């Protein structure tokens, strides 16, 4: 199935949840398959932004940038909505109907829900969840939001007992009114029915969350706990005990039962997970931040899921720190950003077991997130990793940059300096469109 068809398949499999199919090819490629797709070209990009003391109002905010062709404000900020204080803004995700956008703060554990349907160019904050830790039974740091029909799965990074890496997945109704359950990651002391593969040590850590509903498979990756991600990056690198507190696993779950099945050994803090969607493409990629490796999580000929290191990203000895990744809609290429050298690299993944780097470009002194349009012709980059991990002085640049991609070269379209605009540190990006909700 192509990804557009898979959206419809997933909707039907979920019990009659009807999506409005996309007619064009202009949506982010790394969303939940249950999600409504944008028709035509993306019109806005929402940037979930970390506040910085002395920059503008110093608060975290949702920043809206105009992407509409012919608009006099194209490539400019048209709205910003501050949420109060600095929460360590991180990731965000739409509900399955795409009418609401969830974002989280890793430090305060607050979750913010925005209405993006009433006016796509001017989102409204409609709900703030202040009870995440209590609701979940002690989970801390909500980084990832993954839409199911009528529900939202939220991964955690830490816990309120020791602020370490042990954590869980938390499930809410998609209006945020009710917490439906907490599913703790397997640990060596409590495997929760999972099996460790090839000597993997179940560490209980979590980070990203992605699913293939047609295979009834959900994957979670692992990062580190509050004690590390709120520590100054330079100090952490010099602290031997802190450097031991990183996850080294990817967990395969039964999506429908929310039950962990297999724990894979993926050393070095595997971060983002990205599934392929093409027919017979039963695999996902992740990259490990500390070991600079690309891993393939795949279903073998016997129907059993496995993990395999398939490539290095840059020179691992220099710890370039792979961060965000984005897979093309046709499953042929994968963008990989490395934070420390500010570089994006494009890998040919037509043979997923043998990725080959085919292009690289320095985006700036640091780079974190990457989002691409469905047709692959537009690629967007932002800079911030974590408030205490971003670079210092002149290397602490904070921007949104938009490029066109012709298959051979990234050509800059526009750039927005978020510090100069008083916005703060640019992090998560997701696309919006007013046409999606028009009559």
PDB file of C-alpha atoms in Angstrom, residues 288-418:
ATOM      1  CA  UNK A 288      21.413   6.094  18.276  1.00  0.00           C
ATOM      2  CA  UNK A 289      22.602   9.468  19.559  1.00  0.00           C
ATOM      3  CA  UNK A 290      25.715   8.364  21.447  1.00  0.00           C
ATOM      4  CA  UNK A 291      26.997   5.650  19.111  1.00  0.00           C
ATOM      5  CA  UNK A 292      26.007   7.388  15.844  1.00  0.00           C
ATOM      6  CA  UNK A 293      24.551   4.208  14.367  1.00  0.00           C
ATOM      7  CA  UNK A 294      21.527   3.579  12.161  1.00  0.00           C
ATOM      8  CA  UNK A 295      19.402   0.593  13.115  1.00  0.00           C
ATOM      9  CA  UNK A 296      16.770  -1.331  11.205  1.00  0.00           C
ATOM     10  CA  UNK A 297      13.893  -2.895  13.156  1.00  0.00           C
ATOM     11  CA  UNK A 298      12.306  -5.368  10.755  1.00  0.00           C
ATOM     12  CA  UNK A 299       9.981  -8.332  10.397  1.00  0.00           C
ATOM     13  CA  UNK A 300      11.878 -11.360   9.129  1.00  0.00           C
ATOM     14  CA  UNK A 301      10.618 -14.090   6.774  1.00  0.00           C
ATOM     15  CA  UNK A 302       9.258 -16.041   9.746  1.00  0.00           C
ATOM     16  CA  UNK A 303       7.157 -13.061  10.877  1.00  0.00           C
ATOM     17  CA  UNK A 304       9.427 -12.298  13.841  1.00  0.00           C
ATOM     18  CA  UNK A 305      10.708  -8.768  14.437  1.00  0.00           C
ATOM     19  CA  UNK A 306      14.470  -8.249  14.734  1.00  0.00           C
ATOM     20  CA  UNK A 307      16.976  -5.405  15.191  1.00  0.00           C
ATOM     21  CA  UNK A 308      20.094  -4.933  13.079  1.00  0.00           C
ATOM     22  CA  UNK A 309      22.722  -2.193  12.882  1.00  0.00           C
ATOM     23  CA  UNK A 310      22.880  -1.215   9.202  1.00  0.00           C
ATOM     24  CA  UNK A 311      25.034   1.928   8.931  1.00  0.00           C
ATOM     25  CA  UNK A 312      27.104   4.567  10.686  1.00  0.00           C
ATOM     26  CA  UNK A 313      26.035   8.204  10.634  1.00  0.00           C
ATOM     27  CA  UNK A 314      29.075  10.412  10.117  1.00  0.00           C
ATOM     28  CA  UNK A 315      32.198   9.550  12.107  1.00  0.00           C
ATOM     29  CA  UNK A 316      31.039   7.837  15.329  1.00  0.00           C
ATOM     30  CA  UNK A 317      34.363   8.674  17.053  1.00  0.00           C
ATOM     31  CA  UNK A 318      33.440  12.375  16.850  1.00  0.00           C
ATOM     32  CA  UNK A 319      29.974  11.756  18.370  1.00  0.00           C
ATOM     33  CA  UNK A 320      28.047  13.880  15.841  1.00  0.00           C
ATOM     34  CA  UNK A 321      24.871  13.096  17.844  1.00  0.00           C
ATOM     35  CA  UNK A 322      22.176  11.953  15.393  1.00  0.00           C
ATOM     36  CA  UNK A 323      18.863  13.452  16.418  1.00  0.00           C
ATOM     37  CA  UNK A 324      15.783  13.744  14.181  1.00  0.00           C
ATOM     38  CA  UNK A 325      15.153  11.611  11.087  1.00  0.00           C
ATOM     39  CA  UNK A 326      12.528  11.752   8.315  1.00  0.00           C
ATOM     40  CA  UNK A 327      11.645   8.982   5.878  1.00  0.00           C
ATOM     41  CA  UNK A 328      10.357   9.836   2.390  1.00  0.00           C
ATOM     42  CA  UNK A 329       6.814   8.878   1.410  1.00  0.00           C
ATOM     43  CA  UNK A 330       8.109   6.347  -1.129  1.00  0.00           C
ATOM     44  CA  UNK A 331      10.417   4.699   1.463  1.00  0.00           C
ATOM     45  CA  UNK A 332      13.461   5.325  -0.744  1.00  0.00           C
ATOM     46  CA  UNK A 333      15.387   7.934   1.255  1.00  0.00           C
ATOM     47  CA  UNK A 334      15.920   9.002   4.864  1.00  0.00           C
ATOM     48  CA  UNK A 335      17.078  12.413   6.135  1.00  0.00           C
ATOM     49  CA  UNK A 336      19.246  12.236   9.277  1.00  0.00           C
ATOM     50  CA  UNK A 337      20.252  15.338  11.257  1.00  0.00           C
ATOM     51  CA  UNK A 338      23.331  15.450  13.487  1.00  0.00           C
ATOM     52  CA  UNK A 339      23.275  18.103  16.180  1.00  0.00           C
ATOM     53  CA  UNK A 340      26.940  18.611  16.993  1.00  0.00           C
ATOM     54  CA  UNK A 341      28.127  19.375  13.448  1.00  0.00           C
ATOM     55  CA  UNK A 342      24.857  21.008  12.332  1.00  0.00           C
ATOM     56  CA  UNK A 343      24.644  18.693   9.318  1.00  0.00           C
ATOM     57  CA  UNK A 344      21.824  16.903   7.531  1.00  0.00           C
ATOM     58  CA  UNK A 345      22.583  13.732   5.585  1.00  0.00           C
ATOM     59  CA  UNK A 346      20.429  11.906   3.065  1.00  0.00           C
ATOM     60  CA  UNK A 347      20.604   8.116   2.897  1.00  0.00           C
ATOM     61  CA  UNK A 348      19.422   5.920   0.047  1.00  0.00           C
ATOM     62  CA  UNK A 349      17.419   3.215   1.858  1.00  0.00           C
ATOM     63  CA  UNK A 350      16.063   1.421  -1.217  1.00  0.00           C
ATOM     64  CA  UNK A 351      17.833  -1.591   0.298  1.00  0.00           C
ATOM     65  CA  UNK A 352      16.951  -1.053   3.970  1.00  0.00           C
ATOM     66  CA  UNK A 353      19.649  -3.474   5.098  1.00  0.00           C
ATOM     67  CA  UNK A 354      22.338  -1.477   3.254  1.00  0.00           C
ATOM     68  CA  UNK A 355      21.686   2.278   3.559  1.00  0.00           C
ATOM     69  CA  UNK A 356      24.092   4.500   1.628  1.00  0.00           C
ATOM     70  CA  UNK A 357      24.717   8.182   2.266  1.00  0.00           C
ATOM     71  CA  UNK A 358      24.170  10.106  -0.987  1.00  0.00           C
ATOM     72  CA  UNK A 359      24.151  13.756   0.138  1.00  0.00           C
ATOM     73  CA  UNK A 360      25.125  15.991   3.058  1.00  0.00           C
ATOM     74  CA  UNK A 361      24.840  19.684   3.851  1.00  0.00           C
ATOM     75  CA  UNK A 362      25.685  21.868   6.845  1.00  0.00           C
ATOM     76  CA  UNK A 363      22.508  23.670   7.927  1.00  0.00           C
ATOM     77  CA  UNK A 364      24.054  25.725  10.738  1.00  0.00           C
ATOM     78  CA  UNK A 365      26.196  25.467  13.887  1.00  0.00           C
ATOM     79  CA  UNK A 366      23.531  23.151  15.301  1.00  0.00           C
ATOM     80  CA  UNK A 367      20.442  21.449  13.869  1.00  0.00           C
ATOM     81  CA  UNK A 368      17.812  19.199  15.408  1.00  0.00           C
ATOM     82  CA  UNK A 369      14.419  18.641  13.769  1.00  0.00           C
ATOM     83  CA  UNK A 370      13.653  17.872  10.111  1.00  0.00           C
ATOM     84  CA  UNK A 371      10.229  17.734   8.424  1.00  0.00           C
ATOM     85  CA  UNK A 372       9.581  17.111   4.742  1.00  0.00           C
ATOM     86  CA  UNK A 373       6.532  17.518   2.549  1.00  0.00           C
ATOM     87  CA  UNK A 374       4.787  14.441   1.226  1.00  0.00           C
ATOM     88  CA  UNK A 375       6.204  14.935  -2.250  1.00  0.00           C
ATOM     89  CA  UNK A 376       9.700  15.379  -0.796  1.00  0.00           C
ATOM     90  CA  UNK A 377      10.227  18.714  -2.575  1.00  0.00           C
ATOM     91  CA  UNK A 378      10.291  20.886   0.560  1.00  0.00           C
ATOM     92  CA  UNK A 379      12.407  20.219   3.653  1.00  0.00           C
ATOM     93  CA  UNK A 380      12.337  22.240   6.872  1.00  0.00           C
ATOM     94  CA  UNK A 381      14.856  22.401   9.723  1.00  0.00           C
ATOM     95  CA  UNK A 382      14.876  23.763  13.269  1.00  0.00           C
ATOM     96  CA  UNK A 383      17.671  23.981  15.776  1.00  0.00           C
ATOM     97  CA  UNK A 384      16.938  23.467  19.464  1.00  0.00           C
ATOM     98  CA  UNK A 385      17.616  20.125  21.150  1.00  0.00           C
ATOM     99  CA  UNK A 386      17.092  20.815  24.859  1.00  0.00           C
ATOM    100  CA  UNK A 387      17.321  24.081  26.781  1.00  0.00           C
ATOM    101  CA  UNK A 388      20.419  22.985  28.704  1.00  0.00           C
ATOM    102  CA  UNK A 389      21.958  21.073  25.788  1.00  0.00           C
ATOM    103  CA  UNK A 390      21.925  23.764  23.106  1.00  0.00           C
ATOM    104  CA  UNK A 391      25.283  25.264  22.224  1.00  0.00           C
ATOM    105  CA  UNK A 392      26.628  28.428  23.836  1.00  0.00           C
ATOM    106  CA  UNK A 393      27.551  31.911  22.676  1.00  0.00           C
ATOM    107  CA  UNK A 394      27.813  32.366  18.905  1.00  0.00           C
ATOM    108  CA  UNK A 395      26.948  28.744  18.147  1.00  0.00           C
ATOM    109  CA  UNK A 396      23.581  29.065  19.908  1.00  0.00           C
ATOM    110  CA  UNK A 397      21.622  29.868  16.770  1.00  0.00           C
ATOM    111  CA  UNK A 398      17.867  29.358  16.733  1.00  0.00           C
ATOM    112  CA  UNK A 399      16.080  29.312  13.420  1.00  0.00           C
ATOM    113  CA  UNK A 400      13.550  27.768  11.098  1.00  0.00           C
ATOM    114  CA  UNK A 401      14.994  27.201   7.634  1.00  0.00           C
ATOM    115  CA  UNK A 402      13.006  26.094   4.590  1.00  0.00           C
ATOM    116  CA  UNK A 403      14.618  24.474   1.551  1.00  0.00           C
ATOM    117  CA  UNK A 404      13.536  23.111  -1.780  1.00  0.00           C
ATOM    118  CA  UNK A 405      14.918  19.709  -2.805  1.00  0.00           C
ATOM    119  CA  UNK A 406      15.261  18.848  -6.476  1.00  0.00           C
ATOM    120  CA  UNK A 407      16.742  15.413  -5.911  1.00  0.00           C
ATOM    121  CA  UNK A 408      20.301  16.708  -6.050  1.00  0.00           C
ATOM    122  CA  UNK A 409      20.620  19.830  -3.907  1.00  0.00           C
ATOM    123  CA  UNK A 410      18.949  21.629  -0.992  1.00  0.00           C
ATOM    124  CA  UNK A 411      18.337  25.258  -1.980  1.00  0.00           C
ATOM    125  CA  UNK A 412      17.369  27.679   0.776  1.00  0.00           C
ATOM    126  CA  UNK A 413      13.908  29.187   0.360  1.00  0.00           C
ATOM    127  CA  UNK A 414      13.680  31.300   3.518  1.00  0.00           C
ATOM    128  CA  UNK A 415      15.048  31.467   7.045  1.00  0.00           C
ATOM    129  CA  UNK A 416      13.660  32.946  10.269  1.00  0.00           C
ATOM    130  CA  UNK A 417      15.980  33.909  13.141  1.00  0.00           C
ATOM    131  CA  UNK A 418      13.908  33.045  16.209  1.00  0.00           C
TER     132      UNK A 418
END
